[in-house]
Each structure stands twice: as structure tokens, then as C-alpha cells.
Amino acid sequence: GNNALEIFSTQNIPIHIGTNNAVRMTVDGSGIVTKPYQPCFGARGYSGTTTQIGGYNPMLWVNVHTNVGNNFNNSTGKFTFPVSGRYYVECNINLKNTDASWLGLYFLYNTSVQANSWSMNQSNTQYNDTIVSGVVDASANDYCAFCWHNSYIAPAGSSYFNYNYANIFFIG
């Protein structure tokens, strides 16, 4: 038949859905949905690297400003997927350490390269966007990392705080 569970309010009040005595999702009176426990990560300001992953240098960040679920580890540069599903990933390196040099930016899933982007800026300017982004189908407890290629130059360091950033968030 045509069976459905309907949850609605006839008034302009929010609807809360929760587990373990905590609100996990709210639909407000205008239909806006908020999910405060949705896994996500955001950072800016490249600070350095750590132990290589498959020959690539994972990126660490000056400011991890968002880390819902603590899935990103700023000691390893890895984001561990807490649940299976689709995730949006993006990283932009706008400023390199050395003028007129190549930078290779990589997105790794476990140790496998999923995407890469290369750029070489012109002389007398270090600014040139190098971006990897996309949607990845992930399995719980696998990991990903944004890395730079170890045979070429690194992103500019922490004194150029706002030029380099990364984000990952769970879509569903």
C-alpha cells in the first residue's frame, strides 16, 4: 500500500529529531534543516607535513577551525571517514613557497591517488590557484589526505594564513 510516516507541525515551530537524548537534526518553521553532528572538517594556513603516504607529503594546517566528530588528525594529515557514504572534498593552494616553480596537489583515498592538479606560476608572482575537489564514495574507517608531490615545491607556510585551505563534509 501507500504507507508513510509523516512528521509535521501545523504551527511555525521547529521539529527536532534526536538520539541518546541529544537533538541530531532540526527542521525550523521555514523548512531549513540543521544537523549539528554532521561530520565535516575545515582548515586554512598550510603549516607543514609529516610522514609520507605512498610517496606524497600530507598537509597539516595552522588553523583547523572546524572538525565535527574529530575525524581529521592534524598530526597525520588524514581524515578518517566515520561512516560509509558520499563526501565532498576540496583543497586550494593559492600560494607556493618558491616563485616560478611547479606544485602538484593530490587527493589520496587510503594510499591511492584519486585526483591531482598541477600549476606553475609566472615569474615575479607566487599566486596561482591549484585546486582538487569532488565527491568521493567512502567506506567507514578508510581515510583520505590532501598532499603535495615530494619532487616539487611545497605550499607557502603559515605566515600566508588565508591563501591555502581545505574542506571535507559528509553529504549522505
C-alpha positions as a printed NumPy array, in Angstrom:
array([[  0.   ,   0.   ,   0.   ],
       [  0.785,   3.619,   0.377],
       [  2.269,   3.55 ,   3.878],
       [  4.315,   6.502,   5.066],
       [  5.454,   8.008,   8.319],
       [  4.719,  11.705,   8.36 ],
       [  6.193,  14.08 ,  10.887],
       [  4.884,  17.599,  10.626],
       [  3.763,  20.594,  12.59 ],
       [  0.705,  22.673,  11.859],
       [  2.377,  25.627,  13.554],
       [  5.527,  27.59 ,  12.751],
       [  7.664,  25.723,  15.284],
       [ 10.777,  23.588,  14.823],
       [ 10.749,  19.811,  14.623],
       [ 13.598,  18.11 ,  16.484],
       [ 14.869,  14.593,  15.786],
       [ 17.327,  13.067,  18.218],
       [ 19.097,  10.049,  19.627],
       [ 20.675,   9.398,  23.033],
       [ 18.861,  12.421,  24.494],
       [ 20.524,  14.835,  22.025],
       [ 18.977,  16.742,  19.109],
       [ 20.668,  15.453,  15.93 ],
       [ 18.534,  17.28 ,  13.365],
       [ 16.186,  20.252,  13.418],
       [ 13.734,  21.441,  10.775],
       [ 12.72 ,  25.006,  11.526],
       [  9.359,  26.583,  10.671],
       [ 10.596,  27.724,   7.24 ],
       [ 11.974,  24.281,   6.292],
       [ 15.664,  24.909,   6.949],
       [ 17.384,  21.714,   8.135],
       [ 20.344,  21.821,  10.521],
       [ 22.424,  18.813,  11.519],
       [ 24.958,  19.888,  14.163],
       [ 26.651,  16.467,  14.318],
       [ 27.171,  16.106,  10.552],
       [ 30.842,  15.091,  10.014],
       [ 32.908,  17.884,   8.494],
       [ 36.347,  19.436,   8.532],
       [ 37.698,  22.834,   7.527],
       [ 41.194,  24.301,   7.801],
       [ 43.38 ,  27.052,   6.437],
       [ 47.018,  28.044,   6.524],
       [ 49.445,  25.307,   5.485],
       [ 51.84 ,  24.603,   8.367],
       [ 53.965,  21.693,   7.175],
       [ 53.981,  17.983,   6.508],
       [ 54.576,  14.7  ,   8.292],
       [ 55.321,  11.054,   7.405],
       [ 54.717,  10.497,   3.699],
       [ 51.768,   8.49 ,   2.404],
       [ 52.72 ,   6.489,  -0.672],
       [ 55.466,   8.978,  -1.551],
       [ 53.297,  12.09 ,  -1.086],
       [ 53.505,  14.737,   1.643],
       [ 50.254,  15.036,   3.645],
       [ 49.28 ,  18.594,   4.508],
       [ 48.988,  19.882,   8.08 ],
       [ 47.22 ,  23.136,   8.917],
       [ 47.76 ,  26.204,  11.113],
       [ 44.063,  26.564,  11.899],
       [ 41.686,  23.589,  11.923],
       [ 38.633,  25.785,  12.501],
       [ 36.024,  23.039,  12.043],
       [ 36.348,  19.372,  12.964],
       [ 32.914,  17.979,  13.792],
       [ 33.433,  14.423,  15.024],
       [ 37.22 ,  14.913,  15.328],
       [ 37.743,  12.905,  12.132],
       [ 40.705,  14.974,  10.922],
       [ 44.067,  14.352,  12.607],
       [ 46.4  ,  17.34 ,  12.238],
       [ 49.4  ,  15.192,  13.257],
       [ 48.984,  12.773,  10.342],
       [ 47.101,  14.944,   7.828],
       [ 44.448,  12.219,   7.497],
       [ 40.65 ,  12.496,   7.603],
       [ 39.118,   9.167,   8.701],
       [ 35.623,   8.608,   7.314],
       [ 33.342,   7.923,  10.324],
       [ 30.511,   6.401,   8.275],
       [ 30.136,   4.998,   4.778],
       [ 28.623,   7.4  ,   2.266],
       [ 29.351,  10.329,  -0.041],
       [ 31.68 ,  13.16 ,   0.947],
       [ 32.566,  16.433,  -0.741],
       [ 36.294,  17.225,  -0.646],
       [ 38.201,  20.33 ,  -1.717],
       [ 41.622,  21.839,  -1.292],
       [ 43.003,  25.048,  -2.782],
       [ 46.652,  26.041,  -2.686],
       [ 46.947,  29.631,  -3.85 ],
       [ 50.441,  30.486,  -2.702],
       [ 53.607,  28.457,  -3.226],
       [ 56.942,  28.556,  -1.404],
       [ 59.007,  29.385,  -4.487],
       [ 58.428,  31.71 ,  -7.427],
       [ 58.105,  30.268, -10.974],
       [ 58.003,  26.645,  -9.803],
       [ 55.742,  23.64 , -10.147],
       [ 53.374,  22.475,  -7.4  ],
       [ 51.49 ,  19.177,  -7.551],
       [ 48.412,  18.892,  -5.314],
       [ 46.953,  15.41 ,  -4.74 ],
       [ 43.869,  13.906,  -3.142],
       [ 44.591,  10.418,  -1.781],
       [ 41.996,   7.842,  -0.707],
       [ 43.892,   5.495,   1.579],
       [ 47.133,   5.355,  -0.444],
       [ 45.554,   5.667,  -3.896],
       [ 45.624,   8.912,  -5.896],
       [ 42.053,   9.936,  -6.773],
       [ 42.715,  13.404,  -8.199],
       [ 45.612,  15.743,  -8.823],
       [ 46.179,  19.247, -10.088],
       [ 49.381,  20.938, -11.175],
       [ 50.332,  24.562, -11.63 ],
       [ 53.385,  26.649, -12.376],
       [ 53.118,  30.329, -11.716],
       [ 54.865,  33.004, -13.738],
       [ 57.975,  34.851, -12.611],
       [ 57.524,  37.596, -10.028],
       [ 54.349,  36.131,  -8.566],
       [ 53.743,  33.167,  -6.308],
       [ 49.953,  33.326,  -6.607],
       [ 48.211,  30.687,  -8.716],
       [ 45.236,  28.531,  -7.645],
       [ 45.902,  24.803,  -7.637],
       [ 42.655,  23.015,  -6.748],
       [ 41.401,  19.469,  -6.24 ],
       [ 37.723,  18.933,  -5.457],
       [ 34.976,  16.414,  -5.971],
       [ 32.682,  13.824,  -4.453],
       [ 34.017,  10.527,  -3.133],
       [ 32.121,   7.39 ,  -2.109],
       [ 33.861,   6.326,   1.089],
       [ 33.751,   3.353,   3.41 ],
       [ 33.737,   3.782,   7.183],
       [ 37.243,   3.796,   8.719],
       [ 39.029,   4.416,   5.404],
       [ 40.915,   7.699,   5.203],
       [ 41.866,  10.459,   2.804],
       [ 44.518,  13.153,   2.713],
       [ 45.444,  16.233,   0.703],
       [ 49.109,  16.012,  -0.246],
       [ 51.745,  17.747,  -2.321],
       [ 54.135,  15.917,  -4.612],
       [ 57.504,  15.399,  -2.932],
       [ 59.546,  16.069,  -6.105],
       [ 58.326,  19.663,  -6.4  ],
       [ 57.811,  22.734,  -4.204],
       [ 55.647,  22.98 ,  -1.1  ],
       [ 52.776,  25.368,  -0.423],
       [ 53.696,  28.627,   1.318],
       [ 53.891,  28.35 ,   5.102],
       [ 51.877,  29.714,   7.973],
       [ 52.716,  33.397,   7.51 ],
       [ 50.415,  33.27 ,   4.451],
       [ 47.49 ,  32.089,   6.528],
       [ 44.498,  32.774,   4.261],
       [ 45.899,  31.655,   0.904],
       [ 45.597,  27.879,   1.354],
       [ 42.591,  25.91 ,   2.634],
       [ 40.854,  22.515,   2.735],
       [ 37.313,  21.268,   3.453],
       [ 35.617,  17.866,   3.708],
       [ 31.98 ,  17.244,   4.556],
       [ 29.555,  14.344,   4.622],
       [ 26.786,  14.637,   2.034],
       [ 24.893,  11.458,   2.858]])
